[in-house]
Coordinates of C-alpha atoms in Angstrom, one line a residue:
M1 CA 22.4 165.3 53.5
L2 CA 22.9 163.9 50.0
N3 CA 22.5 160.1 49.3
R4 CA 20.5 159.3 52.4
Y5 CA 17.0 157.7 52.4
P6 CA 14.6 158.2 55.3
L7 CA 14.1 155.2 57.5
W8 CA 10.6 154.4 56.1
K9 CA 12.0 154.0 52.6
Y10 CA 14.6 151.5 53.8
L11 CA 11.8 149.6 55.6
L12 CA 9.6 149.6 52.6
I13 CA 12.3 148.2 50.4
L14 CA 13.1 145.6 53.0
I15 CA 9.4 144.5 53.3
V16 CA 9.1 144.2 49.5
L17 CA 12.2 142.1 49.3
V18 CA 11.1 139.8 52.1
V19 CA 7.7 139.3 50.6
G20 CA 9.2 138.7 47.2
L21 CA 11.5 136.1 48.6
I22 CA 8.7 134.2 50.4
Y23 CA 6.5 134.1 47.4
A24 CA 9.3 133.1 45.0
L25 CA 10.5 130.2 47.3
P26 CA 7.8 127.7 46.3
N27 CA 9.3 127.6 42.8
L28 CA 12.2 125.7 44.3
F29 CA 9.8 122.9 45.1
P30 CA 8.6 121.5 41.7
E31 CA 5.3 119.6 41.6
D32 CA 5.4 115.8 42.0
P33 CA 3.9 113.6 39.3
A34 CA 1.0 111.8 40.9
V35 CA -2.0 109.6 40.4
Q36 CA -5.3 110.9 41.9
I37 CA -7.7 108.4 43.3
S38 CA -11.2 109.9 43.9
S39 CA -14.4 108.3 45.0
A40 CA -17.0 108.3 42.3
R41 CA -19.7 108.3 45.0
G42 CA -19.6 110.2 48.2
G43 CA -18.8 108.4 51.4
V44 CA -16.6 105.7 49.7
S45 CA -13.0 105.9 51.1
L46 CA -9.9 103.8 50.8
D47 CA -8.9 101.6 53.7
D48 CA -5.4 100.6 54.8
S49 CA -5.6 97.2 53.1
Q50 CA -6.4 98.8 49.8
L51 CA -3.6 101.3 50.1
Q52 CA -1.2 98.5 50.9
R53 CA -2.3 96.5 47.9
I54 CA -1.8 99.6 45.7
R55 CA 1.7 100.1 47.0
S56 CA 2.6 96.4 46.6
A57 CA 1.3 96.4 43.0
L58 CA 3.3 99.5 42.1
D59 CA 6.4 98.0 43.7
K60 CA 5.9 94.8 41.7
A61 CA 5.6 96.9 38.5
D62 CA 8.9 98.5 39.4
I63 CA 7.2 102.0 39.8
A64 CA 9.0 104.1 42.5
V65 CA 6.5 105.7 44.9
E66 CA 7.5 108.7 46.9
R67 CA 4.5 108.5 49.3
I68 CA 0.8 108.0 49.4
D69 CA -1.3 110.8 50.9
T70 CA -4.7 109.9 52.1
Q71 CA -7.6 112.2 51.5
P72 CA -11.3 112.4 52.6
N73 CA -12.6 110.7 49.5
G74 CA -9.6 108.9 48.1
A75 CA -5.8 109.2 48.0
L76 CA -2.9 110.9 46.1
V77 CA -0.1 108.6 45.0
R78 CA 3.1 110.7 44.5
L79 CA 5.6 109.1 42.1
E80 CA 9.3 109.8 41.7
D81 CA 9.3 109.7 37.9
G82 CA 6.7 111.4 35.7
G83 CA 7.3 108.8 33.0
D84 CA 5.6 106.2 35.3
Q85 CA 2.3 108.0 35.6
L86 CA 0.4 106.3 32.8
E87 CA 1.6 102.8 33.8
A88 CA 0.8 103.6 37.5
R89 CA -2.7 104.6 36.5
Q90 CA -3.3 101.4 34.6
V91 CA -2.1 99.3 37.6
I92 CA -4.2 101.2 40.1
S93 CA -7.3 101.0 37.9
G94 CA -7.0 97.3 37.6
L95 CA -7.1 97.0 41.4
L96 CA -10.1 99.2 42.1
N97 CA -13.7 98.8 41.1
D98 CA -16.0 101.4 39.5
D99 CA -16.5 103.2 42.8
Y100 CA -13.3 105.1 42.1
T101 CA -12.0 107.4 39.5
V102 CA -8.2 107.2 38.7
A103 CA -6.7 110.3 37.0
L104 CA -3.3 111.7 36.3
N105 CA -2.3 114.8 38.3
L106 CA 0.5 116.9 39.5
A107 CA 0.7 117.4 43.2
E108 CA 2.1 120.5 44.8
A109 CA 5.3 120.0 46.9
T110 CA 5.2 123.4 48.6
P111 CA 6.1 123.2 52.3
D112 CA 3.2 123.7 54.7
W113 CA 4.5 126.9 56.2
L114 CA 4.7 128.5 52.7
A115 CA 1.3 127.2 51.7
S116 CA -0.2 128.6 54.9
L117 CA 0.9 132.0 53.6
G118 CA -0.8 131.5 50.3
A119 CA 2.4 130.9 48.5
S120 CA 2.4 128.6 45.5
P121 CA 4.7 128.0 42.5
M122 CA 4.1 129.3 39.0
N123 CA 1.8 127.3 36.8
L124 CA 3.7 125.6 33.9
G125 CA 2.3 125.7 30.4
L126 CA 1.8 122.8 28.0
D127 CA 5.3 123.2 26.4
L128 CA 7.0 122.9 29.8
R129 CA 4.8 120.4 31.6
G130 CA 3.9 118.2 28.7
G131 CA 0.3 117.2 27.8
V132 CA -2.1 117.4 25.0
H133 CA -3.5 120.2 22.9
F134 CA -6.8 119.9 21.1
A135 CA -8.4 122.2 18.6
L136 CA -12.2 121.6 18.2
E137 CA -14.6 123.1 15.7
V138 CA -18.3 123.8 16.6
D139 CA -20.7 122.7 13.9
M140 CA -22.7 126.0 13.4
D141 CA -25.1 124.5 10.9
A142 CA -26.0 121.8 13.3
A143 CA -26.6 124.4 16.0
I144 CA -29.2 126.1 13.8
Q145 CA -30.7 122.8 12.8
Q146 CA -31.2 121.8 16.4
R147 CA -32.8 125.2 17.3
L148 CA -35.2 124.9 14.3
Q149 CA -36.1 121.3 15.4
V150 CA -37.0 122.6 18.9
N151 CA -39.0 125.4 17.4
A152 CA -40.8 123.0 15.1
S153 CA -41.8 120.8 18.0
A154 CA -43.1 123.9 19.9
I155 CA -45.0 125.1 16.9
R156 CA -46.7 121.8 16.3
S157 CA -47.8 121.7 19.9
A158 CA -49.2 125.2 19.7
L159 CA -51.1 124.4 16.5
R160 CA -52.6 121.3 18.1
D161 CA -53.7 123.3 21.1
E162 CA -55.5 125.8 18.8
R163 CA -56.9 122.9 16.7
I164 CA -55.4 124.2 13.6
R165 CA -54.7 121.3 11.1
Y166 CA -51.4 121.1 9.3
R167 CA -50.0 118.6 6.9
D168 CA -46.2 118.7 7.3
T169 CA -43.2 120.5 8.8
R170 CA -39.9 120.5 6.9
I171 CA -36.5 122.1 7.7
D172 CA -34.3 123.2 4.8
G173 CA -31.2 125.0 5.8
R174 CA -32.2 128.0 7.9
T175 CA -35.9 127.8 6.8
L176 CA -38.8 126.0 8.6
T177 CA -41.7 125.3 6.2
L178 CA -45.2 124.4 7.3
T179 CA -47.8 123.0 4.9
F180 CA -51.5 123.6 5.4
A181 CA -54.6 122.5 3.5
N182 CA -55.7 126.0 2.6
A183 CA -54.8 129.7 2.9
D184 CA -57.2 130.3 5.8
D185 CA -55.5 127.7 8.0
R186 CA -52.1 129.2 7.1
S187 CA -53.3 132.7 8.0
Q188 CA -54.6 131.6 11.4
A189 CA -51.4 129.7 12.1
R190 CA -49.2 132.7 11.1
D191 CA -51.1 135.0 13.5
I192 CA -50.6 132.5 16.4
I193 CA -46.9 131.7 15.5
R194 CA -45.8 135.3 14.9
G195 CA -46.5 136.3 18.5
Q196 CA -44.5 133.4 20.0
F197 CA -41.6 133.4 17.5
P198 CA -40.7 137.0 16.6
D199 CA -37.2 136.1 15.4
F200 CA -38.4 134.6 12.1
Q201 CA -39.1 136.3 8.7
Y202 CA -42.4 135.0 7.3
E203 CA -43.3 134.4 3.7
D204 CA -46.4 132.8 2.2
R205 CA -45.8 130.4 -0.6
D206 CA -48.4 128.6 -2.8
A207 CA -48.0 124.9 -3.4
G208 CA -49.9 122.6 -5.8
N209 CA -51.5 120.6 -3.0
G210 CA -52.0 123.3 -0.4
A211 CA -50.6 126.5 1.2
T212 CA -47.2 126.8 2.8
L213 CA -45.7 129.1 5.4
A214 CA -41.9 129.6 5.1
M215 CA -40.2 130.8 8.3
T216 CA -36.6 132.0 7.9
L217 CA -34.3 132.9 10.9
S218 CA -33.2 136.5 10.9
P219 CA -29.4 137.2 10.6
Q220 CA -29.3 138.6 14.1
K221 CA -30.9 135.5 15.5
I222 CA -28.5 133.2 13.6
Q223 CA -25.6 135.1 15.1
E224 CA -27.1 134.8 18.6
I225 CA -27.6 131.0 18.2
Q226 CA -24.0 130.6 17.0
D227 CA -22.5 132.6 19.8
Y228 CA -24.7 130.7 22.3
A229 CA -23.5 127.4 20.9
V230 CA -19.8 128.3 21.3
E231 CA -20.3 129.7 24.8
Q232 CA -22.4 126.8 26.0
N233 CA -19.9 124.3 24.6
L234 CA -17.1 126.2 26.4
T235 CA -19.0 125.8 29.7
T236 CA -19.7 122.1 29.0
L237 CA -16.1 121.3 28.0
R238 CA -14.8 123.1 31.2
N239 CA -17.0 120.9 33.3
R240 CA -15.9 117.7 31.5
V241 CA -12.2 118.7 31.9
N242 CA -12.8 119.2 35.6
E243 CA -14.3 115.7 35.8
L244 CA -11.0 114.4 34.4
G245 CA -9.1 115.8 37.4
V246 CA -6.5 117.7 35.3
A247 CA -4.4 120.3 37.0
E248 CA -4.5 123.8 35.5
P249 CA -6.4 123.0 32.2
L250 CA -7.0 125.7 29.5
V251 CA -10.3 125.8 27.7
Q252 CA -10.8 129.0 25.6
R253 CA -12.5 130.3 22.5
Q254 CA -10.4 130.8 19.3
G255 CA -12.0 132.6 16.5
P256 CA -15.7 132.5 15.7
N257 CA -16.3 128.7 15.8
R258 CA -13.2 127.0 17.4
I259 CA -12.4 126.0 21.0
V260 CA -8.9 125.2 22.2
V261 CA -8.4 122.7 25.0
E262 CA -5.0 122.2 26.6
L263 CA -4.5 119.5 29.3
P264 CA -1.1 119.8 30.9
G265 CA 0.3 116.6 32.3
V266 CA -2.2 114.3 30.6
Q267 CA -0.6 111.3 28.9
D268 CA -3.7 109.1 28.3
T269 CA -4.8 111.1 25.3
A270 CA -7.3 108.5 24.1
A271 CA -9.4 108.7 27.3
A272 CA -9.3 112.5 27.3
K273 CA -10.3 112.7 23.7
R274 CA -13.2 110.2 24.3
V275 CA -14.6 112.3 27.1
I276 CA -14.0 115.7 25.7
G277 CA -15.1 114.9 22.2
A278 CA -18.2 112.9 23.2
T279 CA -21.3 114.6 21.9
A280 CA -23.8 112.3 23.4
N281 CA -27.1 113.6 24.5
L282 CA -30.5 112.2 25.6
E283 CA -34.0 112.8 24.4
F284 CA -37.1 111.5 26.1
R285 CA -40.0 110.8 23.7
L286 CA -43.4 109.2 23.9
A287 CA -44.1 106.1 21.8
A288 CA -46.3 106.7 18.8
R289 CA -50.0 105.8 18.9
P290 CA -51.5 103.6 16.2
D291 CA -53.4 106.6 14.8
S292 CA -50.4 109.0 14.9
P293 CA -49.7 110.7 11.5
A294 CA -46.6 109.5 9.8
S295 CA -45.3 113.1 9.5
E296 CA -45.1 113.3 13.3
T297 CA -43.3 110.0 14.0
D298 CA -39.8 108.6 13.7
T299 CA -38.7 105.0 13.4
L300 CA -35.6 104.4 15.6
P301 CA -33.5 101.3 16.3
F302 CA -32.6 100.0 19.7
R303 CA -29.0 100.7 20.6
N304 CA -28.1 97.2 21.8
D305 CA -30.2 95.5 19.1
P306 CA -30.3 97.4 15.8
Q307 CA -32.6 94.9 14.2
R308 CA -35.3 95.9 16.7
T309 CA -37.1 99.2 16.1
A310 CA -39.9 101.3 17.6
E311 CA -42.2 104.1 16.4
L312 CA -41.7 107.3 18.5
M313 CA -43.2 110.7 18.3
K314 CA -41.0 113.5 16.8
D315 CA -41.8 115.8 19.7
V316 CA -39.3 115.7 22.5
I317 CA -40.4 115.9 26.1
I318 CA -37.0 116.9 27.5
T319 CA -33.3 116.6 26.6
G320 CA -30.1 116.2 28.5
E321 CA -30.0 119.9 29.0
N322 CA -32.6 119.6 31.7
V323 CA -30.5 117.2 33.8
S324 CA -29.1 118.8 36.9
S325 CA -27.2 115.7 38.2
A326 CA -26.5 112.1 37.3
S327 CA -24.9 109.2 39.2
V328 CA -24.3 105.5 38.6
S329 CA -25.8 102.7 40.6
F330 CA -26.9 99.1 40.1
D331 CA -30.4 97.6 40.2
Q332 CA -31.5 94.5 42.1
N333 CA -30.2 92.3 39.3
G334 CA -26.7 93.9 39.4
R335 CA -27.2 95.7 36.1
P336 CA -25.9 99.3 35.8
Q337 CA -28.3 102.2 35.8
V338 CA -28.0 106.0 35.8
N339 CA -30.0 108.0 38.4
I340 CA -31.2 111.2 37.0
N341 CA -32.2 114.5 38.7
L342 CA -34.0 117.1 36.6
D343 CA -34.0 120.9 37.0
G344 CA -37.3 122.7 37.8
T345 CA -38.3 123.2 34.1
G346 CA -37.4 119.6 33.2
G347 CA -39.4 118.2 36.2
T348 CA -42.4 120.2 35.2
L349 CA -42.3 119.1 31.6
M350 CA -41.8 115.5 32.5
N351 CA -44.6 115.5 35.0
R352 CA -47.0 117.1 32.6
A353 CA -46.2 114.6 29.8
T354 CA -46.3 111.5 32.0
R355 CA -49.4 112.5 34.0
S356 CA -51.6 112.5 30.9
N357 CA -50.0 109.4 29.3
I358 CA -50.1 106.7 32.1
G359 CA -50.1 103.3 30.4
R360 CA -48.2 104.6 27.3
S361 CA -44.6 103.8 26.6
M362 CA -41.8 106.3 26.9
A363 CA -38.4 105.9 25.3
V364 CA -34.9 107.2 26.2
V365 CA -33.1 108.0 23.0
Y366 CA -29.3 108.2 23.0
I367 CA -27.9 110.7 20.4
D368 CA -24.3 110.7 19.3
N369 CA -23.0 113.2 16.7
K370 CA -20.0 111.6 14.9
T371 CA -17.6 112.4 12.0
R372 CA -16.0 110.2 9.4
T373 CA -13.5 110.8 6.7
R374 CA -14.1 109.7 3.1
T375 CA -11.7 109.8 0.2
V376 CA -13.3 111.4 -2.9
M377 CA -11.8 112.2 -6.3
E378 CA -11.6 115.9 -7.2
D379 CA -9.9 117.1 -10.4
G380 CA -8.3 113.7 -10.7
K381 CA -6.8 113.8 -7.1
A382 CA -7.8 111.9 -4.0
V383 CA -9.1 114.3 -1.3
D384 CA -10.1 113.4 2.2
K385 CA -13.4 115.0 3.1
R386 CA -15.0 115.1 6.6
E387 CA -18.6 114.0 6.8
N388 CA -20.7 114.7 9.9
Y389 CA -23.5 112.3 10.8
T390 CA -25.8 111.5 13.8
E391 CA -26.6 108.2 15.3
R392 CA -29.8 107.8 17.3
G393 CA -30.6 104.7 19.3
I394 CA -33.2 103.7 21.9
I395 CA -31.7 102.9 25.3
S396 CA -34.9 101.8 27.0
L397 CA -38.6 101.7 26.2
A398 CA -40.8 101.4 29.3
T399 CA -44.4 101.8 30.2
I400 CA -45.4 104.8 32.3
Q401 CA -46.8 103.4 35.5
S402 CA -47.4 106.8 37.2
A403 CA -46.6 110.4 36.8
L404 CA -42.8 111.1 37.0
G405 CA -41.2 114.0 38.7
N406 CA -37.7 115.3 39.1
R407 CA -36.1 112.0 39.8
F408 CA -36.0 108.7 37.9
R409 CA -33.6 106.0 36.6
I410 CA -32.3 105.0 33.1
T411 CA -31.7 101.3 32.6
G412 CA -30.8 99.2 29.6
L413 CA -27.1 100.2 29.5
D414 CA -24.5 97.7 28.3
S415 CA -21.8 98.1 30.9
P416 CA -20.7 100.0 34.0
T417 CA -18.2 101.9 31.9
E418 CA -20.9 103.1 29.6
A419 CA -23.1 104.1 32.5
K420 CA -20.3 106.0 34.1
E421 CA -19.4 107.9 31.0
L422 CA -23.1 108.7 30.3
A423 CA -23.5 110.0 33.9
L424 CA -20.3 112.1 33.5
L425 CA -21.6 113.7 30.3
L426 CA -25.0 114.4 31.7
R427 CA -23.5 115.9 34.9
S428 CA -21.2 118.2 32.9
G429 CA -24.0 119.4 30.6
S430 CA -24.9 118.7 27.1
L431 CA -23.4 120.3 24.1
A432 CA -25.4 123.0 22.4
A433 CA -23.9 121.9 19.0
P434 CA -21.7 119.0 17.9
I435 CA -17.9 119.5 18.0
Y436 CA -15.3 117.9 15.9
F437 CA -11.5 117.5 16.4
V438 CA -9.6 119.4 13.8
A439 CA -6.1 119.3 15.3
E440 CA -4.3 117.4 18.0
R441 CA -0.8 117.9 19.4
T442 CA 0.9 115.9 22.1
I443 CA 3.9 116.9 24.1
G444 CA 5.5 114.2 26.1
P445 CA 6.7 114.8 29.7
S446 CA 10.3 114.2 28.7
L447 CA 10.1 116.9 26.1
G448 CA 8.5 119.2 28.7
K449 CA 11.3 118.4 31.1
S450 CA 13.9 119.2 28.4
N451 CA 12.2 122.5 27.7
I452 CA 12.4 123.4 31.4
E453 CA 16.1 122.5 31.6
Q454 CA 16.9 124.5 28.4
G455 CA 14.9 127.4 29.6
I456 CA 16.6 127.6 33.0
L457 CA 20.0 127.2 31.2
S458 CA 19.2 130.2 28.9
V459 CA 18.3 132.3 32.0
E460 CA 21.5 131.3 33.7
I461 CA 23.7 132.0 30.7
G462 CA 22.0 135.4 30.1
M463 CA 22.4 136.4 33.7
L464 CA 26.1 135.3 33.9
L465 CA 26.9 137.3 30.8
V466 CA 25.2 140.4 32.1
V467 CA 26.9 140.0 35.5
A468 CA 30.3 139.6 33.9
F469 CA 29.9 142.7 31.8
M470 CA 28.7 144.8 34.7
L471 CA 31.6 143.7 36.9
I472 CA 34.2 144.4 34.2
R473 CA 32.7 147.7 33.1
Y474 CA 31.7 149.2 36.4
K475 CA 33.7 147.3 39.1
A476 CA 32.2 147.9 42.5
F477 CA 29.2 149.7 41.2
G478 CA 28.8 146.7 38.8
L479 CA 28.5 144.5 41.8
I480 CA 25.8 146.7 43.2
A481 CA 23.9 146.4 39.8
N482 CA 24.3 142.6 39.9
V483 CA 22.8 142.4 43.4
A484 CA 19.9 144.5 42.1
L485 CA 19.6 142.2 39.1
A486 CA 19.3 139.1 41.3
T487 CA 16.7 140.9 43.4
N488 CA 14.8 141.8 40.2
L489 CA 14.7 138.1 39.2
V490 CA 13.4 137.1 42.6
L491 CA 10.7 139.8 42.5
L492 CA 9.7 138.9 39.0
V493 CA 9.2 135.2 39.9
A494 CA 7.3 136.2 43.0
A495 CA 5.0 138.5 41.0
L496 CA 4.3 135.7 38.4
S497 CA 3.5 133.3 41.2
L498 CA 1.2 135.7 43.1
L499 CA -0.8 136.5 39.9
G500 CA -1.2 132.8 39.1
A501 CA 0.4 133.4 35.7
T502 CA 1.2 130.4 33.5
L503 CA 4.9 130.1 32.5
T504 CA 5.6 129.0 28.9
L505 CA 8.7 129.0 26.7
P506 CA 7.8 132.5 25.4
G507 CA 7.5 133.6 29.0
I508 CA 11.0 132.4 29.7
A509 CA 12.1 134.4 26.7
G510 CA 10.5 137.4 28.3
I511 CA 12.5 136.7 31.5
V512 CA 15.7 136.5 29.6
L513 CA 15.0 139.8 27.8
T514 CA 14.1 141.4 31.1
L515 CA 17.5 140.4 32.6
G516 CA 19.2 142.1 29.7
M517 CA 17.0 145.2 29.9
A518 CA 17.1 145.4 33.7
V519 CA 20.7 146.8 33.7
D520 CA 19.9 149.4 31.1
A521 CA 18.8 151.8 33.9
N522 CA 22.0 151.1 35.9
V523 CA 24.1 151.8 32.8
L524 CA 22.4 155.1 32.2
I525 CA 22.9 156.1 35.9
Y526 CA 26.5 155.0 36.0
E527 CA 27.4 156.7 32.8
R528 CA 25.8 159.9 34.1
I529 CA 27.9 159.7 37.3
R530 CA 31.0 159.3 35.2
E531 CA 30.2 162.4 33.2
E532 CA 29.7 164.4 36.3
I533 CA 32.9 163.2 37.9
R534 CA 34.8 164.1 34.6
A535 CA 33.2 167.6 35.0
K536 CA 35.0 167.8 38.4
M537 CA 31.8 167.5 40.5
P538 CA 32.3 166.2 44.0
V539 CA 31.6 162.5 44.4
Q540 CA 28.5 162.7 46.5
Q541 CA 27.0 165.3 44.3
A542 CA 27.9 163.2 41.2
I543 CA 26.1 160.2 42.6
H544 CA 23.1 162.3 43.5
A545 CA 23.0 163.9 40.0
G546 CA 23.5 160.5 38.3
Y547 CA 20.4 159.0 39.9
E548 CA 18.2 162.1 39.7
R549 CA 19.0 163.2 36.1
A550 CA 19.0 159.8 34.6
F551 CA 15.5 159.0 35.9
T552 CA 13.6 160.8 33.1
S553 CA 15.5 158.9 30.4
I554 CA 14.9 155.6 32.3
F555 CA 11.2 156.3 32.7
D556 CA 10.7 157.3 29.1
G557 CA 12.5 154.2 27.8
N558 CA 10.6 151.8 30.0
I559 CA 7.2 153.3 29.5
T560 CA 7.4 152.9 25.7
T561 CA 8.4 149.3 26.1
L562 CA 5.6 148.8 28.6
L563 CA 3.1 150.2 26.1
V564 CA 4.3 147.8 23.4
A565 CA 3.9 144.9 25.9
V566 CA 0.3 145.9 26.7
I567 CA -0.5 146.0 23.0
L568 CA 1.0 142.5 22.5
F569 CA -1.1 141.2 25.4
S570 CA -4.3 142.8 24.1
I571 CA -4.1 141.5 20.5
G572 CA -1.8 138.4 20.8
T573 CA -2.7 134.8 21.3
G574 CA -1.5 132.5 24.1
P575 CA 2.3 132.3 23.5
V576 CA 2.5 136.1 22.8
K577 CA 0.4 136.9 25.9
G578 CA 2.8 134.9 28.0
F579 CA 5.8 136.8 26.6
A580 CA 3.9 140.1 27.2
V581 CA 3.1 139.3 30.8
T582 CA 6.6 138.5 31.8
L583 CA 8.0 141.5 29.9
S584 CA 5.5 143.9 31.5
L585 CA 6.2 142.6 35.0
G586 CA 9.9 142.6 34.3
I587 CA 9.8 146.3 33.4
L588 CA 8.1 147.2 36.6
T589 CA 10.4 145.2 38.8
S590 CA 13.5 146.3 37.0
M591 CA 12.7 150.0 37.5
F592 CA 12.1 149.3 41.2
T593 CA 15.4 147.4 41.7
A594 CA 17.6 149.4 39.4
I595 CA 16.5 152.8 40.9
M596 CA 15.5 152.2 44.5
V597 CA 17.3 149.0 45.5
S598 CA 20.6 149.9 43.9
R599 CA 20.5 153.4 45.3
A600 CA 19.6 152.1 48.8
I601 CA 22.8 149.9 48.6
V602 CA 24.9 152.9 47.5
N603 CA 23.4 155.0 50.3
L604 CA 24.1 152.4 52.9
T605 CA 27.7 151.8 51.8
I606 CA 29.1 155.2 50.8
G607 CA 26.2 157.7 51.2
G608 CA 27.3 160.8 53.2
K609 CA 30.8 159.5 53.6
P610 CA 33.9 161.4 52.4
V611 CA 34.9 159.5 49.2
K612 CA 37.7 160.8 47.0
K613 CA 37.5 158.2 44.3
L614 CA 34.8 156.0 42.9
W615 CA 35.4 152.5 41.5
I616 CA 33.1 153.0 38.6

């Protein structure tokens, strides 16, 4: 019989619609602006008196609190107005000590029964939620310099072990130069070094006061170092962002040497910039002996007393890269300290260095790569130029009493805040190369809210115009097309939610375009049915022919659009990808609803029945 689906096809359509409705529902429950209170140390929780003080302080500051949810290691304060987040954080931070971390957050408001099914709302992008966008540039030259410094330290150690004397090591650009007393020493050194460092190109140079060996990094090794610097910095920045407690952050590479960081919902941009952009690292060095050659030592100031200096060896025992975990505590005198745990390699190197140097002093050197802008005159015009520089300062200089292992403490810090930030940076990992802010853009929550409202309005207007056109043009069949259109919107939202896609303004544009394109299939089908009726074909056969013969045109038109969307996704950046994702999903859902759902409705209402006239 014409225009009848088998039972299994009706059941399949029903299941898809029910599942789509369930997973689209969480989007009716928007996230609540909130302040997250987390314990900085395990086992520290908030008691009822502290929660009551927090609520009273917020009420006194005229900040409306929806409710406070207690958690195993803290609490989540849900607010009624997102504009109060920053002030609420300041109020709560003033009440709590350094045992707690207070961060801005967005808390899900999805009902428990939906959450138990794994349903959650779509993620909102920066332009809808508000927040901050940073563009950072990785200093590739510094990455190469750091690698050469590590290699120089290893080479000096290897030459000392082989008792080969050298006069000096010097780094110039991408070349490491070693100076020897004569050509024989240079030849022996080259034979030893070449086996351990195959990534260099070696060249003998004659100097007036000796023989030199120039070691230049190969182009392949330079590219490898630069790629590693960007990837390592990506990992480190992701860890730092996670420490900030930001919901749905974006940290991704852009081009050969840039990293983009987007923090939706963040309003305290100064704190985020301080933590993300911090390039601090640690070096552990031995103090110089009285007979140490000047070429192997550095004179560094103390960080809290620049007038005081100490002579340290250039060779580094370990750096912050060997730190596996770090936490803040206080010594017996109430001064802040950072407890350090090293990884296996770091523990071995530390034990080896301290075991043979008991009674000698060891320094903890704090390194911070910074940038400053200077105004210079070029061609008679004032031009701002960025200048990168590095500050090194000794945090502590203590005598080695016994061999150290994987665990020890760093003291000599100025404040608990400094200790907390140093521990955070060490936990999240050190940067492989300095990074510098090249762009910053802030989107306030009010603008994000306005974007959401305007985006929803555009969807509503677009849908109403399409609905009105279909009703006027195709009457009863237009109503069926509109039901399929509403179903398409529900399925599209459900698909975006299930995939965890991030909705942005370009994504909303893709949804609006999908609504307009979704009825194209119905228009093709209905016009084909009209043609068959004009050709005096019976009604049921005309309906059947309309759906069957229009399918090829519908498929061809949609598959070409889908291919374009795939290309946009593969070569486009963030906003273009968002548009491509919604457009691609919209094409798939519209084909399902326009062909299967609308025909199922037609089959259930008039399929197989004697119909003399169609309202189409």
